[in-house]
Every structure is written in C-alpha cells, then in structure tokens.
Amino acid sequence: MAARFMVTTPIYYVNDKPHIGQAYTTIAADVLARFHRAGGEETFFLTGTDEHGSKVEETAKKQGKTPRELCDMNVEHFKKAWKNLNISYDYFVRTTDARHQKAVEKLLSVMHKATGGNGEKVIYPGEYSGLYCVGCEKFITEKELVDGLCPDHLQEPKRVSEKNYFFRLSSYLRQVGELIRDDRLKVSPEERKKETLGLLKQGLDDFSISREKVSWGIPLPFDPKQNAYVWVDALPNYISAAGYGDDSEQFEKWWNQGEVVHLIGKDILKFHAIFWPAMLLAASVNPPNRIFVHGFFTINGQKMSKTLGNVVDPGYLVQKYGSDGTRYLLLTQFPFGQDGDIQADRFVEKYNSDLANDLGNLVSRILKMVCNYSQGEIRKPSAYQESDESLRNEATGCAEIVWRNVQEIDLKQAIDQVMKLVRSTNRYVENQAPWALAKENNKERLDTVLYTSCETLRIISALFYPVLPQRCGRIRELLGLSGEALNPTLEKAEEWGVLEPGTKVGTPESLFPRLEKKAKREKPKTVAAEDDVTAEVSFEEFSKIDLRVAEVKEAEKVKGADKLLKLKIDIGSEERQIVAGIAEQYSPEEMIGKRIVVVTNLRPARIRGIESKGMLLAAKDGKTLSLVIADKDVKSGSEVS
Ligand code: MSP
C-alpha cells in the first residue's frame, strides 16, 4: 500500500454551470479519495476549473461580461455543486490563480530552454493554418468533420492561420510509448492502453502551444505577445497545485513520492496520456503513475452535450435523491471504465429498492429491535452459532475484496460487494427472526443475533462511507460510536467485536425516505433550468407544449415599457406577433433574423394592450438572459422536441 495517494479530476471549463458528466468524474474521484483515506493513506484530492481560452472568452463576450467576471461567477456554481455532493477535495485549483500562472510560466521556460535527444530545440516557432473547434478547444482535421461540423459539438470549426510556437512532440513519442508499455505510466482500463499505444504507433504531429489571437490566457514567458494554448495552461494544474515552482517540499511529497492518479473521461485521453507525459519529460519532471479513463454515458439512451442543451443539472438530482442518493445512483448504472447509459427514468425505482428498502430498512429494523427488545442497549453476545459465524466471516472479509476493487478503480464492483453484504444481513435477520426470540424470551440468542447484526451494520457503514458519507456517518452515530470511532477505517472494518456491549443506540429514523414515482417518464432538469424542482412536468404534459423554431422578421420597443420588445415572427405556417421581456438584454436591431424557439399553442395574451400570440424561450441567470437559438439550417416552423 502506497503511503501517499494523489487523485485528480480534469479541471472543468467554466463557460457554463456544472453538468452530471463532470459530476460523475468528480464523485468517482471523491469515492476513491475517501477509500484511500479510510485505507490509512495520506491523500491529496485535487479538482478545479479550466478558465482560460476561446470558449470562456467567447461565452463571456456573448453574455456581456469580462472573462474574469464569467469565471468568478461560474466557479461558484462548481464549488456549490461539489459542496452539495459532499466532495471532499483538498485543493481547488483555478487556472487564473497567480500560483498556477507562475508554475505554468516556469514549466514553459524550462521547456523553452530544453533540447530533445537530437539537440533540436523542444519549442520552436512555426506557422499554423487549420481548423479549430472552440467547443473541444482543439485543432480538428477535415477528416474528423461530419457535414462540415465538429461531431461532438455540432459547431462549425473556425479557420485559424497564425504564427504559433510548437512543441516537438515527435522527440518524445518513443519514450512515452515505453513508459506506457511497461506500465511505469499505467493507462487503464487495458483497452485505453491499447488505444494510446495505437495512437503513438500512427505517429502524431508536433502541436502548437500558443495562440496569437486568443487574448484570455497566460502570456508565454519568452514571447508575451502570445498566450499559452489552453491545454498547455490546463494540464500543468496537476503540478502547480502540488507545489511546482512554489513549494518544493510539497511538490516532492505529493508529485514525486505519492502515487499520482489522474481520473479522466475518454474524450481527453490523448491530451493526458500523450501530450502531458511528453511535456513533463521535456521539462524533466516525473510522469504521473496512472491515468484511469472512464467511459461516456448517455441519458435515457440519448447523447448528452452542453452544446446540444440536454444536460442534467446535478443540483436537481441532489434535491431529489440527496447527495448520497445521487452519488450512489450515478456510480451504479454501469461498470466504471466502460461506456453506458444513465437510466434516469429508473432512478426512483433503484433508489427505493437499494437505498430505501435494502439499506434504509435494515438500519431502522435493527435499531428498532435493539430499542424494543434490549432497552436500546447493545448487549454482550454469547456463543456464536454457524449462521452468526457465516455472516461475521462475510462481513470481516468484505473490506479486503472491496479494497482490491478500489485498487483496480472498479467502483461499481466495490459498491456491489457492500450491497451484497447488506442483502446477506437482511437475510440473516429474516432467518434468525429476533422478534420470535424475544417472544420466546430466549435472551442469550437474542443478544447474540442483535450484536451480530449491529457489528455487521458497523462494518457496512465503514465500507459504504466513501460512497454514502452523509448517511453512513449518521448510521455510525446511531450505533453509539463517537469521537475517533466515528471516522471509519478499513482496518477496523476487518475486525470483529468493536462495538462495546452496553453501548446505547440512537432512536431509529428514516435514512433514505421512500420516493413516490410521480410521472411515468420524467424529464430531468437541465443546466439552464431553474433550481425549483417543484415545477416538474410529466412527459405527457410536456408533450402537449408545441415548440417551434421562429424567425424574427420585425422588432421594436414597446413604448413606455423598458423591458418589452414587440416582435413579428415567422413560425412557418404563419406570421405572428409576440411581446417578450427581453429589451434590457437585446436591442430590436440585433433581434432581426434570429431563429428563436417559441411556445405556439398558448392562449393569446394582452401585454400592455398589445396582443401576444406565443412565448419565446430564454435561459435566465440573475439579470443575464440568453435566448434559445436554433441553427440556421433548421427551417422556420420546425418542431422542437
Ligand atoms: N478543461 C478540460 C479538461 C482539462 S484537464 C487538464 C475539459 N473540461 S470539461 O469541462 O469539458 O470536462 C470534460 C470531462 O467531463 C470529461 O473528461 C469527463 O470526465 C466529464 N464528462 C463530460 N461529459 C461526460 C459524459 N457524457 N459522460 C461521462 N463523463 C463526461 O475537457
């Protein structure tokens, strides 16, 4: 067991609020960090935000903010989301932090001075001309486009032509390949290792490390007219946060002496498994130990993307399922490391069956029996019988199996193992029927069965703690644990007899209240939606709304109303007039030609005496408002579904 463990998430773009894709990685990293802490390792859990580059710069401009204002606003959404999800990070890095910028400058200076194996400069000036996808923040080739658009973001890439500095990646490909081949840099699961080695075999071009025309970035220390390419600024967050260029003692402790694991989604494999180790080699810094690549998920069978606008807000899930419920539901949908589908449609069912029934009921049932039959006191067990021994062995042996799964970062398997123990305990209680023992006044047997149940529950609460920290903490309190003992360790999860006879248990409470399944099929809230979960509509209700793409033909201010614009719109079948409260954010001139989305089947309303036959869709964040806009290829009158 390594004494030190450092785990990282990707740092997320702050052009928008967090979505459940990012929450998924962050929850997984948190579970890993908590397991390693419980395993007695000194742990450093790093997450943060990627704040520079075109994506943020362009979004800020659209919203009438400076990039800094946009970052400062959205970073708070990330922090809040992670707090709501009980994410126990040790350090939150922002690429706009002075400490990070200093580290990037140092890294780039070292790389700039370096020469590759054949004596050539590692960084050299060159001319770049090609396509750039702002959504991906990467250069993209004609071959990768589908109908002229980036397939991931359905955006047309920009043609970029400028003087850049390049990194001589080609000088390091062989070395990176060796590191990965013999697992000094372990890329897992295995198929991702193969994929990386395949990419290396094909050969990769040197890449540009700076941008002349992107002004929101870190200036190159050797040519301040250019800013660092956003990935060249982002990847070093892993070392800047560990102390590179600032605190050599910390850096030594975490980066050089810890086991460093990067957790990422498969979309950013090339950057992490090839570009990043190559940059580190060029700067004579150790590579990380491991890169674990998880898959991508769809939601109810549909691809999810911010740009497509069907992205679920993790805050909504927390309000509905609690932080533990959300953590559990997201991690148990499909094996960690593979692609899968998040069956949000079936969340209520799964929550009720696993958490409310299997775990929640078990806890309240056991505590209730201790209260009713033993005056709320855990009593000393007498001779164990085979059934007790069997549960005891399963419980004390579980930590080792779970720890092995955690080492392999097989998080779903680890969770399934603990759930198996929960179910065995339920069966044990059912078979031993303490209620019958109480009736028969078989005190010795009753004490043994209840002790065995409580001890197993203590072990379950320790093994489930990394996944369900809030509720498991409470289970431990209810079991009468206090002080140091509240903090679960894997070591104690392998021991038996930790609960002291005579301990008073707490009054049973509903830990995971059952949820009612309201609608047949639910539409989860998206990132743009308000936080009000009570505004849920059923699928049937939702499908009654007729949403259409409409082109704005004419627009003018409504006299005497600062907020209103009167619009003439073409909804395909007819032209209509609507009144919309967008005048503070949009001028009449800029509205002309916009392809907005309108609810067309509302009863006509009169606003300030003017007839309005429809309502447009817009996202609102405080005073900031953004219209929902359809692509120019979609005809007026097209249905929005
Ligand atoms: N800023 C870069 C990362 C720089 S790291 C030095 C970036 N940011 S991101 O905000 O786009 O986050 C990408 C990450 O979000 C993915 O690697 C993955 O961890 C997570 N996911 C985004 N969508 C996802 C799914 N649909 N499914 C699973 N994970 C998803 O890329």
XYZ file of C-alpha atoms and ligand atoms in Angstrom:
672
model
C 0.000 0.000 0.000
C 1.473 3.289 -1.070
C 1.763 5.665 1.821
C 0.604 8.637 -0.215
C -2.105 8.934 -2.755
C -2.873 11.855 -5.006
C -6.006 11.744 -7.134
C -7.109 14.363 -9.633
C -10.163 15.136 -11.756
C -9.944 17.024 -15.032
C -10.301 20.721 -14.384
C -13.606 21.784 -15.862
C -14.396 24.562 -18.279
C -16.222 27.408 -16.613
C -18.163 28.620 -19.626
C -21.257 27.117 -18.048
C -22.592 25.552 -14.858
C -21.503 22.022 -13.969
C -23.353 19.109 -15.532
C -23.629 15.496 -14.488
C -20.833 14.348 -16.793
C -18.426 16.423 -14.732
C -20.199 15.432 -11.518
C -19.728 11.779 -12.444
C -15.917 12.044 -12.610
C -15.807 14.202 -9.506
C -17.934 11.812 -7.453
C -15.782 8.897 -8.581
C -12.612 10.749 -7.574
C -14.167 11.598 -4.223
C -15.094 7.978 -3.587
C -11.552 6.930 -4.446
C -10.047 9.599 -2.210
C -12.286 8.626 0.692
C -11.444 4.931 0.282
C -7.739 5.709 0.305
C -8.134 7.862 3.406
C -10.054 5.022 5.054
C -7.231 2.717 3.970
C -4.867 4.792 6.087
C -3.123 6.584 3.247
C -2.237 10.231 3.319
C -4.411 11.525 0.492
C -4.444 14.620 -1.672
C -7.573 15.097 -3.749
C -7.362 17.779 -6.385
C -10.032 19.315 -8.566
C -10.586 22.722 -10.096
C -11.542 24.799 -13.095
C -10.056 25.482 -16.515
C -10.670 29.171 -17.012
C -8.691 30.452 -19.985
C -9.140 30.067 -23.740
C -11.546 30.851 -26.544
C -14.513 29.012 -25.109
C -14.622 31.127 -21.962
C -13.632 34.292 -23.806
C -16.421 33.896 -26.382
C -19.081 32.965 -23.836
C -18.161 35.974 -21.707
C -18.482 38.242 -24.718
C -21.917 36.831 -25.567
C -23.053 37.459 -22.020
C -21.664 40.973 -21.925
C -19.168 40.111 -19.202
C -15.426 40.155 -18.930
C -13.880 36.656 -18.932
C -12.854 37.221 -15.329
C -16.430 38.060 -14.333
C -17.743 34.951 -16.058
C -15.115 32.766 -14.357
C -15.770 34.254 -10.939
C -19.472 33.672 -11.357
C -19.334 30.123 -12.697
C -16.595 28.883 -10.413
C -19.033 29.457 -7.575
C -21.540 27.155 -9.269
C -18.899 24.429 -9.375
C -17.948 24.932 -5.741
C -21.571 24.904 -4.713
C -22.309 21.757 -6.727
C -19.333 19.967 -5.182
C -20.384 21.061 -1.719
C -23.893 19.748 -2.314
C -22.449 16.457 -3.483
C -20.206 16.224 -0.436
C -16.980 16.322 -2.460
C -14.056 16.279 -0.054
C -11.392 17.887 -2.236
C -8.223 19.058 -0.535
C -7.361 21.701 -3.104
C -9.342 23.595 -5.706
C -7.157 24.953 -8.453
C -8.208 27.762 -10.763
C -6.024 28.352 -13.789
C -6.425 32.083 -13.204
C -4.752 31.747 -9.776
C -1.427 33.570 -9.558
C 0.194 30.429 -8.142
C -0.879 28.388 -11.141
C 0.231 31.046 -13.611
C 3.653 31.164 -12.014
C 4.004 27.385 -12.328
C 2.961 27.445 -16.000
C 5.500 30.177 -16.693
C 8.198 28.130 -15.007
C 7.285 24.959 -16.892
C 7.239 26.781 -20.222
C 10.582 28.462 -19.508
C 12.165 25.111 -18.685
C 10.676 23.548 -21.808
C 11.823 26.516 -23.882
C 15.405 26.037 -22.766
C 15.326 22.269 -23.328
C 16.647 20.418 -26.331
C 15.399 16.996 -27.455
C 17.548 13.876 -27.919
C 18.996 15.090 -31.229
C 19.930 18.510 -29.909
C 16.965 20.324 -31.513
C 15.055 22.929 -29.534
C 11.949 21.430 -27.937
C 9.951 24.587 -28.550
C 10.219 26.280 -31.918
C 8.259 28.945 -33.815
C 6.104 27.960 -36.761
C 3.086 28.840 -38.817
C -0.259 27.205 -38.127
C -3.095 27.063 -40.524
C -6.067 24.823 -39.989
C -9.415 24.318 -38.336
C -10.136 24.879 -34.666
C -13.190 23.716 -32.713
C -13.872 26.083 -29.830
C -16.179 23.512 -28.181
C -13.309 20.997 -27.951
C -10.636 23.699 -27.631
C -8.569 21.759 -30.136
C -7.448 21.720 -33.724
C -9.511 19.440 -35.837
C -8.900 17.948 -39.284
C -11.246 17.990 -42.295
C -11.456 14.211 -41.983
C -12.950 14.421 -38.492
C -15.830 16.688 -39.593
C -19.318 15.393 -40.256
C -21.237 17.562 -42.739
C -18.707 20.285 -42.093
C -19.352 20.284 -38.325
C -17.443 19.014 -35.291
C -19.321 15.774 -34.497
C -19.136 16.343 -30.738
C -20.286 19.931 -30.642
C -22.227 20.266 -33.902
C -20.367 23.514 -34.421
C -18.577 24.723 -37.472
C -14.859 24.931 -36.714
C -13.012 28.194 -37.274
C -10.254 28.558 -39.809
C -7.172 29.718 -37.949
C -3.976 30.895 -39.512
C -1.311 32.387 -37.327
C 2.232 32.289 -36.048
C 2.490 29.864 -33.147
C 5.115 28.165 -31.084
C 5.213 24.411 -31.438
C 6.182 21.627 -29.086
C 8.386 18.954 -30.615
C 6.159 16.087 -29.559
C 7.808 13.787 -32.088
C 11.008 13.746 -29.986
C 9.150 12.162 -27.056
C 6.765 9.696 -28.637
C 9.133 6.740 -28.290
C 9.769 7.448 -24.606
C 6.090 7.978 -23.835
C 5.352 4.668 -25.565
C 7.896 2.890 -23.403
C 6.504 4.375 -20.209
C 3.027 3.211 -21.111
C 4.017 -0.182 -22.500
C 5.708 -1.249 -19.296
C 3.170 0.399 -17.017
C 5.506 2.943 -15.477
C 2.673 5.134 -16.644
C -0.265 2.815 -16.254
C -3.099 3.678 -18.603
C -6.187 1.698 -17.749
C -8.581 0.018 -18.447
C -6.490 -2.162 -20.762
C -8.311 -1.121 -23.950
C -7.367 2.516 -23.288
C -3.732 1.481 -23.007
C -4.057 -0.253 -26.381
C -5.780 2.787 -27.841
C -2.955 5.051 -26.663
C -0.272 2.737 -27.997
C -2.191 2.628 -31.277
C -2.202 6.428 -31.480
C 1.513 6.505 -30.781
C 2.145 3.954 -33.495
C 0.297 6.076 -36.060
C 2.580 8.952 -35.138
C 1.408 12.374 -34.040
C 2.320 15.806 -35.275
C 4.058 18.374 -33.135
C 1.425 20.571 -31.574
C 1.042 24.273 -31.200
C 1.436 25.537 -27.650
C 0.424 29.141 -28.080
C -2.241 31.314 -29.610
C -1.688 34.744 -31.030
C -5.332 35.796 -31.270
C -6.709 34.448 -28.032
C -6.248 37.203 -25.502
C -7.618 35.389 -22.431
C -4.656 33.283 -21.384
C -1.238 33.152 -19.775
C 1.423 35.047 -21.763
C 4.398 32.959 -22.839
C 7.370 33.919 -20.690
C 9.641 34.012 -23.744
C 7.198 35.878 -26.034
C 4.450 37.691 -24.141
C 2.664 38.626 -27.378
C 1.428 35.052 -27.471
C -0.712 33.304 -24.893
C -0.363 29.692 -23.863
C -2.745 27.330 -25.642
C -5.490 26.469 -23.153
C -4.447 22.807 -22.815
C -0.825 23.769 -22.230
C -2.074 26.015 -19.455
C -4.567 23.440 -18.098
C -2.551 20.228 -17.863
C 0.065 21.731 -15.539
C -2.665 22.326 -12.924
C -1.752 18.888 -11.655
C 1.735 20.030 -10.747
C 1.012 23.642 -9.886
C -1.463 22.512 -7.238
C 1.107 20.086 -5.871
C 3.556 22.947 -5.432
C 5.647 23.042 -8.626
C 7.557 26.295 -8.820
C 6.271 27.383 -5.445
C 6.655 24.832 -2.677
C 9.323 22.247 -3.431
C 8.693 20.323 -0.222
C 5.024 19.793 -1.019
C 5.835 19.036 -4.616
C 8.336 16.379 -3.585
C 5.872 14.934 -1.124
C 2.912 14.617 -3.464
C 4.175 14.525 -7.015
C 7.370 12.577 -6.522
C 6.576 10.434 -3.521
C 2.866 9.869 -3.834
C 1.052 7.549 -6.154
C -0.408 10.036 -8.633
C -3.632 9.025 -10.393
C -5.408 11.136 -12.990
C -9.060 10.298 -13.430
C -10.412 11.427 -16.804
C -13.156 10.782 -19.344
C -12.203 9.129 -22.615
C -12.652 12.373 -24.539
C -9.395 13.763 -23.235
C -7.216 10.659 -23.392
C -4.740 11.924 -25.980
C -4.030 15.093 -24.022
C -3.411 13.198 -20.813
C -1.713 10.019 -21.971
C 0.485 11.502 -24.710
C 0.810 15.296 -24.632
C 1.086 15.606 -20.860
C 3.799 12.974 -20.204
C 5.726 14.320 -23.201
C 5.617 17.847 -21.779
C 6.774 16.530 -18.421
C 9.632 14.584 -19.997
C 10.726 17.736 -21.814
C 10.749 19.608 -18.503
C 12.470 16.746 -16.631
C 9.504 16.228 -14.321
C 8.256 12.755 -13.414
C 5.172 11.492 -15.212
C 2.112 10.545 -13.146
C 1.769 6.907 -12.115
C -1.586 6.197 -13.547
C -4.297 7.516 -15.820
C -7.669 5.910 -15.368
C -10.062 6.565 -18.206
C -13.774 6.197 -17.698
C -16.377 5.930 -20.406
C -19.054 8.295 -21.569
C -22.682 7.929 -20.776
C -25.907 8.736 -22.487
C -29.013 9.699 -20.521
C -32.077 7.562 -21.096
C -30.372 6.453 -24.286
C -29.639 9.967 -25.572
C -26.269 11.561 -26.136
C -25.625 14.380 -23.700
C -23.799 17.578 -24.502
C -23.794 21.122 -23.251
C -23.999 22.451 -26.753
C -26.998 20.261 -27.512
C -28.684 21.576 -24.360
C -29.943 18.303 -22.854
C -27.652 18.250 -19.866
C -28.918 17.324 -16.407
C -28.174 19.643 -13.501
C -26.550 17.721 -10.633
C -28.216 20.137 -8.191
C -31.605 18.852 -9.281
C -30.554 15.272 -8.556
C -29.282 16.251 -5.116
C -32.553 17.951 -4.269
C -34.435 14.892 -5.313
C -32.228 11.991 -4.177
C -29.975 13.654 -1.632
C -26.204 13.818 -2.047
C -25.691 10.173 -1.076
C -28.535 9.031 -3.310
C -27.103 10.909 -6.296
C -23.600 9.538 -5.692
C -24.941 6.021 -5.418
C -27.254 6.226 -8.425
C -24.621 7.670 -10.733
C -21.949 5.148 -9.851
C -24.121 2.054 -10.015
C -25.528 2.447 -13.510
C -22.757 0.627 -15.390
C -19.169 -0.520 -14.677
C -16.742 2.317 -14.078
C -14.388 2.491 -17.043
C -16.941 1.485 -19.660
C -19.461 3.462 -21.695
C -23.024 3.164 -20.507
C -26.449 4.646 -20.142
C -27.697 6.561 -17.126
C -31.230 5.362 -16.740
C -32.584 8.456 -15.061
C -36.061 7.146 -15.835
C -35.485 4.393 -13.327
C -33.707 6.352 -10.598
C -36.717 6.371 -8.273
C -37.110 2.619 -8.593
C -33.433 1.950 -7.958
C -33.258 4.398 -5.069
C -36.297 2.792 -3.448
C -35.137 -0.768 -3.891
C -31.463 -0.408 -2.914
C -31.310 2.532 -0.553
C -34.785 2.880 0.956
C -35.551 -0.842 1.186
C -32.367 -2.845 1.399
C -30.135 -0.476 3.345
C -32.523 2.013 4.970
C -34.953 -0.596 6.237
C -32.161 -2.796 7.511
C -30.802 0.008 9.658
C -34.141 1.049 11.093
C -35.218 -2.530 11.645
C -32.101 -3.480 13.604
C -32.137 -0.311 15.688
C -35.837 -0.680 16.373
C -35.312 -4.201 17.692
C -32.439 -3.092 19.909
C -34.725 -0.355 21.281
C -37.746 -2.617 21.737
C -36.136 -5.816 22.972
C -32.969 -4.630 24.745
C -33.890 -1.196 26.121
C -31.814 0.447 23.403
C -28.604 -1.189 24.548
C -26.224 -3.386 22.546
C -25.785 -6.487 24.714
C -22.896 -8.897 25.025
C -23.178 -11.842 22.617
C -22.939 -15.391 23.905
C -21.848 -18.446 21.933
C -21.917 -17.830 18.191
C -23.699 -20.343 16.007
C -22.888 -21.268 12.430
C -25.251 -18.669 10.949
C -23.617 -15.908 13.048
C -20.123 -17.086 12.120
C -21.024 -17.145 8.473
C -22.255 -13.523 8.461
C -19.309 -12.479 10.603
C -16.860 -14.035 8.131
C -18.558 -12.443 5.169
C -18.526 -9.047 6.903
C -14.912 -9.099 8.083
C -13.746 -10.450 4.726
C -15.563 -7.795 2.724
C -13.041 -4.978 3.277
C -10.272 -6.887 1.542
C -12.395 -7.607 -1.526
C -13.631 -4.026 -1.662
C -10.087 -2.656 -1.296
C -8.962 -4.863 -4.198
C -11.794 -3.445 -6.333
C -10.790 0.054 -5.284
C -7.175 -0.605 -6.318
C -8.485 -1.576 -9.726
C -10.748 1.502 -9.678
C -13.664 -0.832 -10.252
C -16.031 1.318 -8.226
C -19.283 -0.307 -9.215
C -17.922 -3.691 -8.244
C -16.802 -2.306 -4.864
C -20.292 -0.904 -4.254
C -21.959 -4.125 -5.382
C -19.866 -6.070 -2.866
C -21.076 -3.953 0.029
C -24.649 -4.186 -1.231
C -24.245 -7.964 -1.265
C -23.314 -7.817 2.409
C -26.378 -5.639 3.083
C -28.573 -8.265 1.462
C -26.924 -11.115 3.389
C -27.586 -9.202 6.599
C -31.238 -8.769 5.656
C -31.493 -12.492 5.042
C -29.764 -13.222 8.342
C -32.221 -11.054 10.266
C -35.108 -12.664 8.427
C -33.870 -16.190 9.200
C -32.912 -15.574 12.808
C -36.201 -13.759 13.481
C -35.200 -11.834 16.621
C -38.889 -10.978 17.162
C -39.579 -14.692 17.722
C -36.570 -14.982 20.051
C -37.948 -12.053 22.051
C -41.331 -13.694 22.257
C -39.768 -16.940 23.461
C -37.700 -14.935 25.899
C -34.560 -16.593 24.517
C -32.353 -13.789 25.802
C -28.947 -15.302 25.072
C -29.736 -15.998 21.471
C -31.466 -12.643 21.034
C -28.409 -10.760 22.347
C -26.110 -12.690 20.016
C -28.250 -12.121 16.948
C -28.667 -8.406 17.666
C -24.970 -7.993 18.422
C -24.050 -9.754 15.175
C -26.482 -7.531 13.274
C -25.135 -4.326 14.834
C -21.493 -5.273 14.254
C -22.210 -6.097 10.626
C -24.015 -2.794 10.283
C -20.946 -1.037 11.690
C -18.803 -2.740 9.039
C -21.302 -1.855 6.303
C -21.282 1.775 7.451
C -17.479 1.827 7.177
C -17.351 0.216 3.753
C -20.169 2.324 2.361
C -18.882 5.524 3.967
C -16.815 6.612 0.918
C -19.903 6.354 -1.289
C -22.596 7.466 1.178
C -20.667 9.648 3.617
C -23.628 11.553 4.961
C -25.892 8.644 5.799
C -23.139 6.279 6.913
C -21.855 8.926 9.309
C -25.345 9.009 10.766
C -25.561 5.203 10.985
C -22.360 5.238 12.998
C -23.752 7.857 15.370
C -26.921 5.818 15.772
C -24.784 2.798 16.613
C -23.397 4.788 19.518
C -19.963 5.421 18.028
C -18.394 8.750 18.860
C -15.166 10.743 18.597
C -12.391 8.983 16.668
C -14.510 5.875 16.173
C -16.954 7.852 14.046
C -14.247 8.058 11.427
C -14.370 4.725 9.621
C -11.215 2.846 8.642
C -10.805 -0.263 6.533
C -8.650 -1.753 9.262
C -11.487 -1.610 11.774
C -13.848 -2.961 9.103
C -11.824 -6.175 9.192
C -12.140 -6.511 12.947
C -14.993 -8.037 14.888
C -16.125 -7.043 18.333
C -15.545 -3.309 18.078
C -18.952 -2.252 19.436
C -18.771 -2.304 23.204
C -21.557 -4.209 24.935
C -23.542 -1.688 26.946
C -23.458 0.932 24.176
C -26.743 2.798 23.784
C -28.084 3.103 20.247
C -29.978 6.101 18.885
C -33.656 6.284 18.014
C -34.240 4.781 14.563
C -35.032 7.260 11.816
C -35.733 7.042 8.130
C -32.343 7.433 6.473
C -33.484 7.107 2.886
C -37.174 8.080 2.783
C -39.054 6.263 0.045
C -39.816 8.352 -3.020
C -43.057 8.398 -4.905
C -42.809 7.852 -8.616
C -44.927 10.736 -9.900
C -44.761 10.593 -13.643
C -44.372 7.607 -15.917
C -41.420 9.158 -17.599
C -39.682 12.060 -16.089
C -37.857 14.815 -17.811
C -34.804 15.676 -15.718
C -33.991 19.315 -15.206
C -31.327 20.716 -17.441
C -28.481 23.005 -16.523
C -30.348 26.012 -17.870
C -33.462 25.276 -15.844
C -34.295 26.984 -12.601
C -33.500 25.174 -9.405
C -37.139 24.798 -8.486
C -37.837 21.058 -8.513
C -41.489 21.551 -7.727
C -42.013 22.786 -11.268
C -41.693 19.263 -12.658
C -43.967 18.301 -15.516
C -44.753 14.814 -16.696
C -43.765 13.636 -20.137
C -47.425 13.712 -21.167
C -47.788 17.308 -20.011
C -44.563 18.308 -21.650
C -45.518 16.775 -24.984
C -48.632 18.967 -25.080
C -46.456 22.033 -25.484
C -45.901 22.969 -29.103
C -42.421 24.398 -29.515
C -41.408 25.796 -32.893
C -38.453 27.489 -34.478
C -39.417 31.019 -35.485
C -37.509 33.663 -37.400
C -37.776 37.223 -36.158
C -38.880 39.450 -39.028
C -39.501 42.746 -37.255
C -38.728 44.046 -33.779
C -39.468 47.278 -31.951
C -39.525 48.598 -28.415
C -42.871 48.837 -26.630
C -43.467 52.467 -25.734
C -43.380 53.144 -22.027
C -42.069 49.663 -21.125
C -38.299 49.373 -20.639
C -38.286 45.611 -20.676
C -40.577 44.773 -23.591
C -39.995 44.180 -27.282
C -42.755 43.619 -29.820
C -41.684 41.020 -32.368
C -43.128 39.840 -35.644
C -42.124 36.231 -36.123
C -42.436 33.648 -38.861
C -43.430 30.270 -37.460
C -43.508 28.516 -40.838
C -47.273 28.233 -41.188
C -47.984 31.911 -40.423
C -46.579 35.190 -39.167
C -47.400 36.174 -35.625
C -46.848 38.916 -33.134
C -45.424 38.285 -29.697
C -44.365 40.535 -26.829
C -41.260 39.477 -24.909
C -39.482 40.828 -21.825
C -36.017 40.929 -23.356
C -35.463 44.603 -24.141
C -32.837 45.059 -21.425
C -30.660 42.377 -22.964
C -31.440 42.540 -26.684
C -31.863 45.535 -28.954
C -34.564 45.437 -31.688
C -31.830 45.576 -34.359
C -29.986 42.514 -33.122
C -33.194 40.508 -32.913
C -33.922 40.690 -36.638
C -33.075 37.411 -38.339
C -32.622 35.471 -35.081
C -34.085 31.966 -35.102
C -35.711 31.714 -31.721
C -37.759 28.956 -30.110
C -41.384 29.790 -29.316
C -44.244 28.110 -27.474
C -47.005 28.496 -30.052
C -50.068 26.857 -28.516
C -50.737 29.246 -25.658
C -53.943 31.200 -25.346
C -53.253 34.727 -26.772
C -52.474 37.265 -24.066
C -52.586 41.054 -23.994
C -49.482 42.696 -22.621
C -49.706 46.473 -22.216
C -52.680 46.318 -24.535
C -50.728 44.580 -27.278
C -51.703 41.081 -28.369
C -49.080 38.399 -27.869
C -49.580 35.012 -29.519
C -46.755 32.932 -28.116
C -43.859 32.993 -25.742
C -40.165 32.715 -26.523
C -37.684 30.518 -24.640
C -34.718 32.014 -22.873
C -32.298 30.981 -20.132
C -32.012 33.378 -17.242
C -29.336 33.813 -14.624
C -29.994 36.861 -12.498
C -30.036 39.759 -14.930
C -28.272 37.739 -17.617
C -30.566 36.353 -20.239
C -29.783 34.214 -23.244
C -32.246 33.300 -25.958
C -32.591 29.687 -27.030
C -31.459 29.849 -30.636
C -31.842 27.286 -33.402
C -29.242 26.574 -36.018
C -29.597 28.388 -39.329
C -30.107 25.090 -41.166
C -33.384 24.445 -39.363
C -36.401 25.859 -41.213
C -38.907 28.208 -39.531
C -41.791 26.199 -38.157
C -39.644 23.136 -37.362
C -40.843 21.359 -34.294
C -38.599 21.473 -31.218
C -38.811 18.281 -29.195
N -10.970 21.533 -19.385
C -10.846 20.259 -19.992
C -10.017 19.325 -19.122
C -8.657 19.819 -18.777
S -7.856 18.743 -17.692
C -6.311 19.301 -17.661
C -12.217 19.641 -20.208
N -13.198 20.112 -19.425
S -14.736 19.649 -19.498
O -15.440 20.566 -18.623
O -15.183 19.554 -20.836
O -14.781 18.262 -18.801
C -14.554 17.063 -19.510
C -14.791 15.909 -18.570
O -16.166 15.861 -18.125
C -14.597 14.547 -19.231
O -13.259 14.156 -19.311
C -15.380 13.676 -18.292
O -14.606 13.493 -17.139
C -16.586 14.528 -17.957
N -17.709 14.268 -18.867
C -18.307 15.155 -19.704
N -19.357 14.558 -20.317
C -19.461 13.282 -19.927
C -20.309 12.199 -20.243
N -21.311 12.289 -21.106
N -20.056 11.001 -19.648
C -19.040 10.858 -18.747
N -18.221 11.867 -18.438
C -18.408 13.080 -19.015
O -12.327 18.753 -21.027
